[in-house]
mmCIF file with all atom_site columns, N, CA and C and ligand atoms in Angstrom:
data_model
loop_
_atom_site.group_PDB
_atom_site.id
_atom_site.type_symbol
_atom_site.label_atom_id
_atom_site.label_alt_id
_atom_site.label_comp_id
_atom_site.label_asym_id
_atom_site.label_entity_id
_atom_site.label_seq_id
_atom_site.pdbx_PDB_ins_code
_atom_site.Cartn_x
_atom_site.Cartn_y
_atom_site.Cartn_z
_atom_site.occupancy
_atom_site.B_iso_or_equiv
_atom_site.pdbx_formal_charge
_atom_site.auth_seq_id
_atom_site.auth_comp_id
_atom_site.auth_asym_id
_atom_site.auth_atom_id
_atom_site.pdbx_PDB_model_num
ATOM   1   N  N   . MET P 1 1  ? 1.034  7.449   -4.277  1.00 93.00 ? 1002 MET P N   1
ATOM   2   C  CA  . MET P 1 1  ? 0.553  6.628   -4.761  1.00 93.00 ? 1002 MET P CA  1
ATOM   3   C  C   . MET P 1 1  ? 0.605  4.969   -4.326  1.00 93.00 ? 1002 MET P C   1
ATOM   4   N  N   . LYS P 1 2  ? 0.031  4.062   -4.022  1.00 96.00 ? 1003 LYS P N   1
ATOM   5   C  CA  . LYS P 1 2  ? 0.669  2.629   -3.543  1.00 96.00 ? 1003 LYS P CA  1
ATOM   6   C  C   . LYS P 1 2  ? 0.639  1.371   -4.584  1.00 96.00 ? 1003 LYS P C   1
ATOM   7   N  N   . LEU P 1 3  ? 1.737  0.962   -4.376  1.00 97.00 ? 1004 LEU P N   1
ATOM   8   C  CA  . LEU P 1 3  ? 2.386  -0.432  -4.922  1.00 97.00 ? 1004 LEU P CA  1
ATOM   9   C  C   . LEU P 1 3  ? 2.007  -1.438  -4.457  1.00 97.00 ? 1004 LEU P C   1
ATOM   10  N  N   . THR P 1 4  ? 1.484  -2.250  -5.425  1.00 97.00 ? 1005 THR P N   1
ATOM   11  C  CA  . THR P 1 4  ? 0.893  -4.323  -5.427  1.00 97.00 ? 1005 THR P CA  1
ATOM   12  C  C   . THR P 1 4  ? 1.642  -5.212  -6.793  1.00 97.00 ? 1005 THR P C   1
ATOM   13  N  N   . VAL P 1 5  ? 1.478  -5.457  -5.989  1.00 98.00 ? 1006 VAL P N   1
ATOM   14  C  CA  . VAL P 1 5  ? 2.524  -7.136  -7.305  1.00 98.00 ? 1006 VAL P CA  1
ATOM   15  C  C   . VAL P 1 5  ? 1.801  -8.222  -6.753  1.00 98.00 ? 1006 VAL P C   1
ATOM   16  N  N   . ASP P 1 6  ? 1.174  -9.121  -7.994  1.00 98.00 ? 1007 ASP P N   1
ATOM   17  C  CA  . ASP P 1 6  ? 0.645  -10.068 -8.004  1.00 98.00 ? 1007 ASP P CA  1
ATOM   18  C  C   . ASP P 1 6  ? 1.908  -10.880 -8.441  1.00 98.00 ? 1007 ASP P C   1
ATOM   19  N  N   . ALA P 1 7  ? 2.106  -11.535 -7.329  1.00 97.00 ? 1008 ALA P N   1
ATOM   20  C  CA  . ALA P 1 7  ? 3.409  -12.788 -7.751  1.00 97.00 ? 1008 ALA P CA  1
ATOM   21  C  C   . ALA P 1 7  ? 2.998  -13.907 -8.580  1.00 97.00 ? 1008 ALA P C   1
ATOM   22  N  N   . GLY P 1 8  ? 2.080  -14.191 -8.584  1.00 98.00 ? 1009 GLY P N   1
ATOM   23  C  CA  . GLY P 1 8  ? 1.298  -15.118 -10.160 1.00 98.00 ? 1009 GLY P CA  1
ATOM   24  C  C   . GLY P 1 8  ? 1.579  -15.373 -10.835 1.00 98.00 ? 1009 GLY P C   1
ATOM   25  N  N   . LYS P 1 9  ? 1.674  -14.173 -11.347 1.00 98.00 ? 1010 LYS P N   1
ATOM   26  C  CA  . LYS P 1 9  ? 1.972  -13.013 -12.756 1.00 98.00 ? 1010 LYS P CA  1
ATOM   27  C  C   . LYS P 1 9  ? 2.653  -13.501 -13.328 1.00 98.00 ? 1010 LYS P C   1
ATOM   28  N  N   . CYS P 1 10 ? 4.293  -12.805 -12.460 1.00 98.00 ? 1011 CYS P N   1
ATOM   29  C  CA  . CYS P 1 10 ? 5.507  -12.498 -12.740 1.00 98.00 ? 1011 CYS P CA  1
ATOM   30  C  C   . CYS P 1 10 ? 6.273  -14.059 -13.291 1.00 98.00 ? 1011 CYS P C   1
ATOM   31  N  N   . CYS P 1 11 ? 6.526  -13.814 -14.676 1.00 98.00 ? 1012 CYS P N   1
ATOM   32  C  CA  . CYS P 1 11 ? 7.482  -14.842 -15.263 1.00 98.00 ? 1012 CYS P CA  1
ATOM   33  C  C   . CYS P 1 11 ? 8.459  -14.483 -14.833 1.00 98.00 ? 1012 CYS P C   1
ATOM   34  N  N   . GLY P 1 12 ? 9.632  -13.696 -14.475 1.00 98.00 ? 1013 GLY P N   1
ATOM   35  C  CA  . GLY P 1 12 ? 11.120 -13.672 -13.920 1.00 98.00 ? 1013 GLY P CA  1
ATOM   36  C  C   . GLY P 1 12 ? 11.921 -12.819 -14.669 1.00 98.00 ? 1013 GLY P C   1
ATOM   37  N  N   . SER P 1 13 ? 10.937 -12.121 -15.423 1.00 97.00 ? 1014 SER P N   1
ATOM   38  C  CA  . SER P 1 13 ? 11.569 -10.920 -16.234 1.00 97.00 ? 1014 SER P CA  1
ATOM   39  C  C   . SER P 1 13 ? 12.527 -10.135 -15.575 1.00 97.00 ? 1014 SER P C   1
ATOM   40  N  N   . GLY P 1 14 ? 12.318 -9.780  -14.717 1.00 98.00 ? 1015 GLY P N   1
ATOM   41  C  CA  . GLY P 1 14 ? 13.665 -9.213  -13.974 1.00 98.00 ? 1015 GLY P CA  1
ATOM   42  C  C   . GLY P 1 14 ? 13.160 -7.286  -14.832 1.00 98.00 ? 1015 GLY P C   1
ATOM   43  N  N   . GLN P 1 15 ? 12.489 -7.541  -15.918 1.00 98.00 ? 1016 GLN P N   1
ATOM   44  C  CA  . GLN P 1 15 ? 12.153 -6.021  -16.353 1.00 98.00 ? 1016 GLN P CA  1
ATOM   45  C  C   . GLN P 1 15 ? 12.084 -4.718  -15.364 1.00 98.00 ? 1016 GLN P C   1
ATOM   46  N  N   . CYS P 1 16 ? 10.936 -5.136  -14.021 1.00 98.00 ? 1017 CYS P N   1
ATOM   47  C  CA  . CYS P 1 16 ? 10.742 -4.356  -12.877 1.00 98.00 ? 1017 CYS P CA  1
ATOM   48  C  C   . CYS P 1 16 ? 12.052 -3.715  -12.246 1.00 98.00 ? 1017 CYS P C   1
ATOM   49  N  N   . VAL P 1 17 ? 12.641 -4.692  -11.678 1.00 98.00 ? 1018 VAL P N   1
ATOM   50  C  CA  . VAL P 1 17 ? 14.294 -4.852  -11.380 1.00 98.00 ? 1018 VAL P CA  1
ATOM   51  C  C   . VAL P 1 17 ? 15.544 -3.098  -12.028 1.00 98.00 ? 1018 VAL P C   1
ATOM   52  N  N   . LEU P 1 18 ? 15.082 -3.477  -13.471 1.00 98.00 ? 1019 LEU P N   1
ATOM   53  C  CA  . LEU P 1 18 ? 15.475 -2.897  -14.073 1.00 98.00 ? 1019 LEU P CA  1
ATOM   54  C  C   . LEU P 1 18 ? 15.548 -1.217  -13.634 1.00 98.00 ? 1019 LEU P C   1
ATOM   55  N  N   . ALA P 1 19 ? 14.133 -1.267  -14.147 1.00 98.00 ? 1020 ALA P N   1
ATOM   56  C  CA  . ALA P 1 19 ? 13.863 -0.394  -14.107 1.00 98.00 ? 1020 ALA P CA  1
ATOM   57  C  C   . ALA P 1 19 ? 13.950 0.837   -12.842 1.00 98.00 ? 1020 ALA P C   1
ATOM   58  N  N   . ALA P 1 20 ? 13.666 -0.376  -11.922 1.00 98.00 ? 1021 ALA P N   1
ATOM   59  C  CA  . ALA P 1 20 ? 13.050 0.864   -10.164 1.00 98.00 ? 1021 ALA P CA  1
ATOM   60  C  C   . ALA P 1 20 ? 14.349 0.025   -9.430  1.00 98.00 ? 1021 ALA P C   1
ATOM   61  N  N   . PRO P 1 21 ? 14.953 -0.089  -9.338  1.00 98.00 ? 1022 PRO P N   1
ATOM   62  C  CA  . PRO P 1 21 ? 15.670 -1.324  -7.908  1.00 98.00 ? 1022 PRO P CA  1
ATOM   63  C  C   . PRO P 1 21 ? 15.102 -1.258  -6.677  1.00 98.00 ? 1022 PRO P C   1
ATOM   64  N  N   . GLU P 1 22 ? 14.771 0.044   -6.643  1.00 97.00 ? 1023 GLU P N   1
ATOM   65  C  CA  . GLU P 1 22 ? 14.380 0.245   -4.799  1.00 97.00 ? 1023 GLU P CA  1
ATOM   66  C  C   . GLU P 1 22 ? 13.225 -0.200  -4.483  1.00 97.00 ? 1023 GLU P C   1
ATOM   67  N  N   . PHE P 1 23 ? 12.802 -0.745  -5.583  1.00 98.00 ? 1024 PHE P N   1
ATOM   68  C  CA  . PHE P 1 23 ? 11.347 -1.349  -4.975  1.00 98.00 ? 1024 PHE P CA  1
ATOM   69  C  C   . PHE P 1 23 ? 10.750 -2.633  -5.207  1.00 98.00 ? 1024 PHE P C   1
ATOM   70  N  N   . PHE P 1 24 ? 11.792 -3.492  -6.381  1.00 98.00 ? 1025 PHE P N   1
ATOM   71  C  CA  . PHE P 1 24 ? 11.492 -4.520  -6.341  1.00 98.00 ? 1025 PHE P CA  1
ATOM   72  C  C   . PHE P 1 24 ? 12.834 -5.204  -6.435  1.00 98.00 ? 1025 PHE P C   1
ATOM   73  N  N   . ASP P 1 25 ? 12.693 -6.624  -6.259  1.00 98.00 ? 1026 ASP P N   1
ATOM   74  C  CA  . ASP P 1 25 ? 13.629 -7.707  -6.043  1.00 98.00 ? 1026 ASP P CA  1
ATOM   75  C  C   . ASP P 1 25 ? 13.287 -8.539  -6.856  1.00 98.00 ? 1026 ASP P C   1
ATOM   76  N  N   . GLN P 1 26 ? 13.905 -9.870  -6.622  1.00 98.00 ? 1027 GLN P N   1
ATOM   77  C  CA  . GLN P 1 26 ? 13.576 -11.064 -7.344  1.00 98.00 ? 1027 GLN P CA  1
ATOM   78  C  C   . GLN P 1 26 ? 14.149 -11.937 -6.528  1.00 98.00 ? 1027 GLN P C   1
ATOM   79  N  N   . ASP P 1 27 ? 13.122 -13.466 -5.919  1.00 98.00 ? 1028 ASP P N   1
ATOM   80  C  CA  . ASP P 1 27 ? 13.717 -14.419 -5.123  1.00 98.00 ? 1028 ASP P CA  1
ATOM   81  C  C   . ASP P 1 27 ? 14.596 -15.249 -6.140  1.00 98.00 ? 1028 ASP P C   1
ATOM   82  N  N   . ASP P 1 28 ? 15.080 -16.204 -4.901  1.00 98.00 ? 1029 ASP P N   1
ATOM   83  C  CA  . ASP P 1 28 ? 15.747 -17.578 -5.987  1.00 98.00 ? 1029 ASP P CA  1
ATOM   84  C  C   . ASP P 1 28 ? 15.288 -17.684 -7.312  1.00 98.00 ? 1029 ASP P C   1
ATOM   85  N  N   . ASP P 1 29 ? 14.185 -17.756 -7.270  1.00 97.00 ? 1030 ASP P N   1
ATOM   86  C  CA  . ASP P 1 29 ? 13.230 -18.474 -8.266  1.00 97.00 ? 1030 ASP P CA  1
ATOM   87  C  C   . ASP P 1 29 ? 12.849 -17.056 -9.787  1.00 97.00 ? 1030 ASP P C   1
ATOM   88  N  N   . GLY P 1 30 ? 13.890 -15.910 -9.065  1.00 98.00 ? 1031 GLY P N   1
ATOM   89  C  CA  . GLY P 1 30 ? 13.540 -14.565 -10.187 1.00 98.00 ? 1031 GLY P CA  1
ATOM   90  C  C   . GLY P 1 30 ? 11.996 -14.665 -10.544 1.00 98.00 ? 1031 GLY P C   1
ATOM   91  N  N   . ILE P 1 31 ? 11.317 -15.042 -9.381  1.00 98.00 ? 1032 ILE P N   1
ATOM   92  C  CA  . ILE P 1 31 ? 10.178 -14.358 -8.632  1.00 98.00 ? 1032 ILE P CA  1
ATOM   93  C  C   . ILE P 1 31 ? 10.113 -13.149 -7.865  1.00 98.00 ? 1032 ILE P C   1
ATOM   94  N  N   . VAL P 1 32 ? 9.401  -11.874 -8.574  1.00 98.00 ? 1033 VAL P N   1
ATOM   95  C  CA  . VAL P 1 32 ? 9.026  -11.013 -7.950  1.00 98.00 ? 1033 VAL P CA  1
ATOM   96  C  C   . VAL P 1 32 ? 8.920  -10.364 -6.407  1.00 98.00 ? 1033 VAL P C   1
ATOM   97  N  N   . VAL P 1 33 ? 10.000 -9.768  -5.340  1.00 98.00 ? 1034 VAL P N   1
ATOM   98  C  CA  . VAL P 1 33 ? 10.108 -9.489  -4.321  1.00 98.00 ? 1034 VAL P CA  1
ATOM   99  C  C   . VAL P 1 33 ? 10.242 -8.051  -4.255  1.00 98.00 ? 1034 VAL P C   1
ATOM   100 N  N   . LEU P 1 34 ? 8.397  -7.569  -3.245  1.00 98.00 ? 1035 LEU P N   1
ATOM   101 C  CA  . LEU P 1 34 ? 8.087  -5.759  -3.332  1.00 98.00 ? 1035 LEU P CA  1
ATOM   102 C  C   . LEU P 1 34 ? 9.563  -5.513  -2.452  1.00 98.00 ? 1035 LEU P C   1
ATOM   103 N  N   . LEU P 1 35 ? 9.407  -4.639  -2.216  1.00 98.00 ? 1036 LEU P N   1
ATOM   104 C  CA  . LEU P 1 35 ? 11.068 -4.199  -1.478  1.00 98.00 ? 1036 LEU P CA  1
ATOM   105 C  C   . LEU P 1 35 ? 9.951  -2.842  -0.188  1.00 98.00 ? 1036 LEU P C   1
ATOM   106 N  N   . ALA P 1 36 ? 9.142  -2.155  -1.266  1.00 97.00 ? 1037 ALA P N   1
ATOM   107 C  CA  . ALA P 1 36 ? 8.603  -0.725  -0.426  1.00 97.00 ? 1037 ALA P CA  1
ATOM   108 C  C   . ALA P 1 36 ? 6.917  -0.807  -1.141  1.00 97.00 ? 1037 ALA P C   1
ATOM   109 N  N   . GLU P 1 37 ? 6.037  -0.346  -0.465  1.00 97.00 ? 1038 GLU P N   1
ATOM   110 C  CA  . GLU P 1 37 ? 4.665  -0.192  -1.286  1.00 97.00 ? 1038 GLU P CA  1
ATOM   111 C  C   . GLU P 1 37 ? 4.309  1.384   -1.527  1.00 97.00 ? 1038 GLU P C   1
ATOM   112 N  N   . GLU P 1 38 ? 4.619  2.791   -0.750  1.00 97.00 ? 1039 GLU P N   1
ATOM   113 C  CA  . GLU P 1 38 ? 4.470  3.885   -0.568  1.00 97.00 ? 1039 GLU P CA  1
ATOM   114 C  C   . GLU P 1 38 ? 5.395  4.227   -1.751  1.00 97.00 ? 1039 GLU P C   1
ATOM   115 N  N   . VAL P 1 39 ? 4.851  4.783   -3.360  1.00 97.00 ? 1040 VAL P N   1
ATOM   116 C  CA  . VAL P 1 39 ? 5.936  5.893   -4.009  1.00 97.00 ? 1040 VAL P CA  1
ATOM   117 C  C   . VAL P 1 39 ? 5.849  6.299   -4.084  1.00 97.00 ? 1040 VAL P C   1
ATOM   118 N  N   . GLY P 1 40 ? 6.603  7.726   -3.553  1.00 95.00 ? 1041 GLY P N   1
ATOM   119 C  CA  . GLY P 1 40 ? 5.992  9.274   -3.764  1.00 95.00 ? 1041 GLY P CA  1
ATOM   120 C  C   . GLY P 1 40 ? 6.918  9.775   -4.869  1.00 95.00 ? 1041 GLY P C   1
ATOM   121 N  N   . GLU P 1 41 ? 6.407  10.743  -4.969  1.00 94.00 ? 1042 GLU P N   1
ATOM   122 C  CA  . GLU P 1 41 ? 6.416  11.938  -6.225  1.00 94.00 ? 1042 GLU P CA  1
ATOM   123 C  C   . GLU P 1 41 ? 7.957  11.453  -7.135  1.00 94.00 ? 1042 GLU P C   1
ATOM   124 N  N   . ALA P 1 42 ? 8.564  11.484  -6.451  1.00 96.00 ? 1043 ALA P N   1
ATOM   125 C  CA  . ALA P 1 42 ? 10.087 11.753  -6.983  1.00 96.00 ? 1043 ALA P CA  1
ATOM   126 C  C   . ALA P 1 42 ? 9.889  9.985   -8.127  1.00 96.00 ? 1043 ALA P C   1
ATOM   127 N  N   . ALA P 1 43 ? 10.059 8.726   -6.945  1.00 96.00 ? 1044 ALA P N   1
ATOM   128 C  CA  . ALA P 1 43 ? 9.843  7.196   -7.829  1.00 96.00 ? 1044 ALA P CA  1
ATOM   129 C  C   . ALA P 1 43 ? 9.313  7.333   -8.660  1.00 96.00 ? 1044 ALA P C   1
ATOM   130 N  N   . ALA P 1 44 ? 8.010  8.317   -8.903  1.00 95.00 ? 1045 ALA P N   1
ATOM   131 C  CA  . ALA P 1 44 ? 7.229  7.698   -9.503  1.00 95.00 ? 1045 ALA P CA  1
ATOM   132 C  C   . ALA P 1 44 ? 7.502  7.090   -10.701 1.00 95.00 ? 1045 ALA P C   1
ATOM   133 N  N   . GLY P 1 45 ? 7.820  7.771   -11.307 1.00 97.00 ? 1046 GLY P N   1
ATOM   134 C  CA  . GLY P 1 45 ? 9.054  8.016   -13.338 1.00 97.00 ? 1046 GLY P CA  1
ATOM   135 C  C   . GLY P 1 45 ? 9.213  6.468   -13.020 1.00 97.00 ? 1046 GLY P C   1
ATOM   136 N  N   . ASP P 1 46 ? 10.124 5.868   -12.146 1.00 97.00 ? 1047 ASP P N   1
ATOM   137 C  CA  . ASP P 1 46 ? 10.522 4.129   -12.115 1.00 97.00 ? 1047 ASP P CA  1
ATOM   138 C  C   . ASP P 1 46 ? 9.780  3.317   -11.694 1.00 97.00 ? 1047 ASP P C   1
ATOM   139 N  N   . VAL P 1 47 ? 9.036  3.770   -11.403 1.00 97.00 ? 1048 VAL P N   1
ATOM   140 C  CA  . VAL P 1 47 ? 8.438  2.830   -10.952 1.00 97.00 ? 1048 VAL P CA  1
ATOM   141 C  C   . VAL P 1 47 ? 6.656  2.451   -11.994 1.00 97.00 ? 1048 VAL P C   1
ATOM   142 N  N   . GLU P 1 48 ? 6.570  3.378   -13.193 1.00 96.00 ? 1049 GLU P N   1
ATOM   143 C  CA  . GLU P 1 48 ? 5.989  3.745   -13.906 1.00 96.00 ? 1049 GLU P CA  1
ATOM   144 C  C   . GLU P 1 48 ? 6.729  3.117   -14.885 1.00 96.00 ? 1049 GLU P C   1
ATOM   145 N  N   . GLU P 1 49 ? 7.617  3.089   -14.973 1.00 97.00 ? 1050 GLU P N   1
ATOM   146 C  CA  . GLU P 1 49 ? 8.107  2.376   -16.279 1.00 97.00 ? 1050 GLU P CA  1
ATOM   147 C  C   . GLU P 1 49 ? 8.117  1.174   -16.170 1.00 97.00 ? 1050 GLU P C   1
ATOM   148 N  N   . ALA P 1 50 ? 8.605  0.628   -14.735 1.00 98.00 ? 1051 ALA P N   1
ATOM   149 C  CA  . ALA P 1 50 ? 8.370  -0.831  -14.384 1.00 98.00 ? 1051 ALA P CA  1
ATOM   150 C  C   . ALA P 1 50 ? 7.251  -1.151  -14.343 1.00 98.00 ? 1051 ALA P C   1
ATOM   151 N  N   . VAL P 1 51 ? 5.771  -0.647  -14.433 1.00 97.00 ? 1052 VAL P N   1
ATOM   152 C  CA  . VAL P 1 51 ? 4.895  -1.129  -14.761 1.00 97.00 ? 1052 VAL P CA  1
ATOM   153 C  C   . VAL P 1 51 ? 4.654  -1.496  -16.222 1.00 97.00 ? 1052 VAL P C   1
ATOM   154 N  N   . PHE P 1 52 ? 5.105  -0.320  -16.868 1.00 97.00 ? 1053 PHE P N   1
ATOM   155 C  CA  . PHE P 1 52 ? 5.080  -0.258  -18.582 1.00 97.00 ? 1053 PHE P CA  1
ATOM   156 C  C   . PHE P 1 52 ? 5.816  -1.669  -18.817 1.00 97.00 ? 1053 PHE P C   1
ATOM   157 N  N   . SER P 1 53 ? 6.673  -1.800  -18.213 1.00 98.00 ? 1054 SER P N   1
ATOM   158 C  CA  . SER P 1 53 ? 7.747  -3.090  -19.008 1.00 98.00 ? 1054 SER P CA  1
ATOM   159 C  C   . SER P 1 53 ? 7.562  -4.140  -18.600 1.00 98.00 ? 1054 SER P C   1
ATOM   160 N  N   . CYS P 1 54 ? 6.436  -4.291  -17.685 1.00 98.00 ? 1055 CYS P N   1
ATOM   161 C  CA  . CYS P 1 54 ? 6.256  -5.300  -16.865 1.00 98.00 ? 1055 CYS P CA  1
ATOM   162 C  C   . CYS P 1 54 ? 5.707  -6.705  -18.213 1.00 98.00 ? 1055 CYS P C   1
ATOM   163 N  N   . PRO P 1 55 ? 6.138  -8.166  -18.537 1.00 98.00 ? 1056 PRO P N   1
ATOM   164 C  CA  . PRO P 1 55 ? 5.347  -8.193  -19.620 1.00 98.00 ? 1056 PRO P CA  1
ATOM   165 C  C   . PRO P 1 55 ? 4.409  -8.363  -19.441 1.00 98.00 ? 1056 PRO P C   1
ATOM   166 N  N   . THR P 1 56 ? 3.942  -8.665  -18.230 1.00 98.00 ? 1057 THR P N   1
ATOM   167 C  CA  . THR P 1 56 ? 2.931  -9.857  -17.424 1.00 98.00 ? 1057 THR P CA  1
ATOM   168 C  C   . THR P 1 56 ? 1.754  -9.457  -16.513 1.00 98.00 ? 1057 THR P C   1
ATOM   169 N  N   . ALA P 1 57 ? 1.886  -7.773  -16.436 1.00 98.00 ? 1058 ALA P N   1
ATOM   170 C  CA  . ALA P 1 57 ? 0.863  -6.879  -16.303 1.00 98.00 ? 1058 ALA P CA  1
ATOM   171 C  C   . ALA P 1 57 ? 1.038  -7.639  -14.807 1.00 98.00 ? 1058 ALA P C   1
ATOM   172 N  N   . ALA P 1 58 ? 2.004  -7.786  -14.249 1.00 98.00 ? 1059 ALA P N   1
ATOM   173 C  CA  . ALA P 1 58 ? 1.861  -8.234  -12.952 1.00 98.00 ? 1059 ALA P CA  1
ATOM   174 C  C   . ALA P 1 58 ? 1.869  -7.275  -11.446 1.00 98.00 ? 1059 ALA P C   1
ATOM   175 N  N   . ILE P 1 59 ? 2.406  -5.566  -12.277 1.00 98.00 ? 1060 ILE P N   1
ATOM   176 C  CA  . ILE P 1 59 ? 2.309  -4.661  -11.227 1.00 98.00 ? 1060 ILE P CA  1
ATOM   177 C  C   . ILE P 1 59 ? 1.360  -3.470  -11.539 1.00 98.00 ? 1060 ILE P C   1
ATOM   178 N  N   . GLU P 1 60 ? 1.079  -3.200  -10.011 1.00 97.00 ? 1061 GLU P N   1
ATOM   179 C  CA  . GLU P 1 60 ? -0.089 -2.354  -10.162 1.00 97.00 ? 1061 GLU P CA  1
ATOM   180 C  C   . GLU P 1 60 ? -0.030 -0.908  -9.393  1.00 97.00 ? 1061 GLU P C   1
ATOM   181 N  N   . ILE P 1 61 ? -0.026 -0.037  -9.540  1.00 95.00 ? 1062 ILE P N   1
ATOM   182 C  CA  . ILE P 1 61 ? 0.226  1.424   -9.054  1.00 95.00 ? 1062 ILE P CA  1
ATOM   183 C  C   . ILE P 1 61 ? -1.897 1.848   -8.677  1.00 95.00 ? 1062 ILE P C   1
ATOM   184 N  N   . ALA P 1 62 ? -1.982 2.375   -7.511  1.00 93.00 ? 1063 ALA P N   1
ATOM   185 C  CA  . ALA P 1 62 ? -3.297 3.083   -7.540  1.00 93.00 ? 1063 ALA P CA  1
ATOM   186 C  C   . ALA P 1 62 ? -2.749 4.020   -6.859  1.00 93.00 ? 1063 ALA P C   1
ATOM   187 N  N   . GLY P 1 63 ? -3.855 4.939   -6.954  1.00 86.00 ? 1064 GLY P N   1
ATOM   188 C  CA  . GLY P 1 63 ? -4.164 6.264   -5.327  1.00 86.00 ? 1064 GLY P CA  1
ATOM   189 C  C   . GLY P 1 63 ? -3.172 7.314   -6.324  1.00 86.00 ? 1064 GLY P C   1
ATOM   190 N  N   . PRO P 1 64 ? -3.561 8.782   -4.879  1.00 76.00 ? 1065 PRO P N   1
ATOM   191 C  CA  . PRO P 1 64 ? -3.316 9.832   -5.615  1.00 76.00 ? 1065 PRO P CA  1
ATOM   192 C  C   . PRO P 1 64 ? -1.400 9.808   -5.825  1.00 76.00 ? 1065 PRO P C   1
HETATM 193 S  S1  . SF4 W 2 .  ? 8.565  -7.112  -14.650 1.00 83.50 ? 1182 SF4 W S1  1
HETATM 194 FE FE1 . SF4 W 2 .  ? 7.212  -8.030  -14.547 1.00 83.50 ? 1182 SF4 W FE1 1
HETATM 195 S  S2  . SF4 W 2 .  ? 7.179  -10.493 -14.462 1.00 83.50 ? 1182 SF4 W S2  1
HETATM 196 FE FE2 . SF4 W 2 .  ? 9.146  -8.842  -14.718 1.00 83.50 ? 1182 SF4 W FE2 1
HETATM 197 S  S3  . SF4 W 2 .  ? 10.427 -9.662  -12.847 1.00 83.50 ? 1182 SF4 W S3  1
HETATM 198 FE FE3 . SF4 W 2 .  ? 8.767  -7.838  -12.650 1.00 83.50 ? 1182 SF4 W FE3 1
HETATM 199 S  S4  . SF4 W 2 .  ? 6.810  -8.061  -11.687 1.00 83.50 ? 1182 SF4 W S4  1
HETATM 200 FE FE4 . SF4 W 2 .  ? 7.831  -10.476 -12.716 1.00 83.50 ? 1182 SF4 W FE4 1
#
């Protein structure tokens, strides 16, 4: 699966970092920084939790 974020939608809540710290970080303003785009099967649960918990729907996953 391919992971994308829309930093313009991010409000800096940090939920994604808590759910999947290997994929998400935050810059000095709290805005999301994507650390990796390719999501393997082992990490899919954490990333899906990040997508679900993001209050502004700034995270998308697509593909098989
Ligand atoms: S959970 Fe969403 S709003 Fe919060 S820091 Fe991550 S991308 Fe931004």
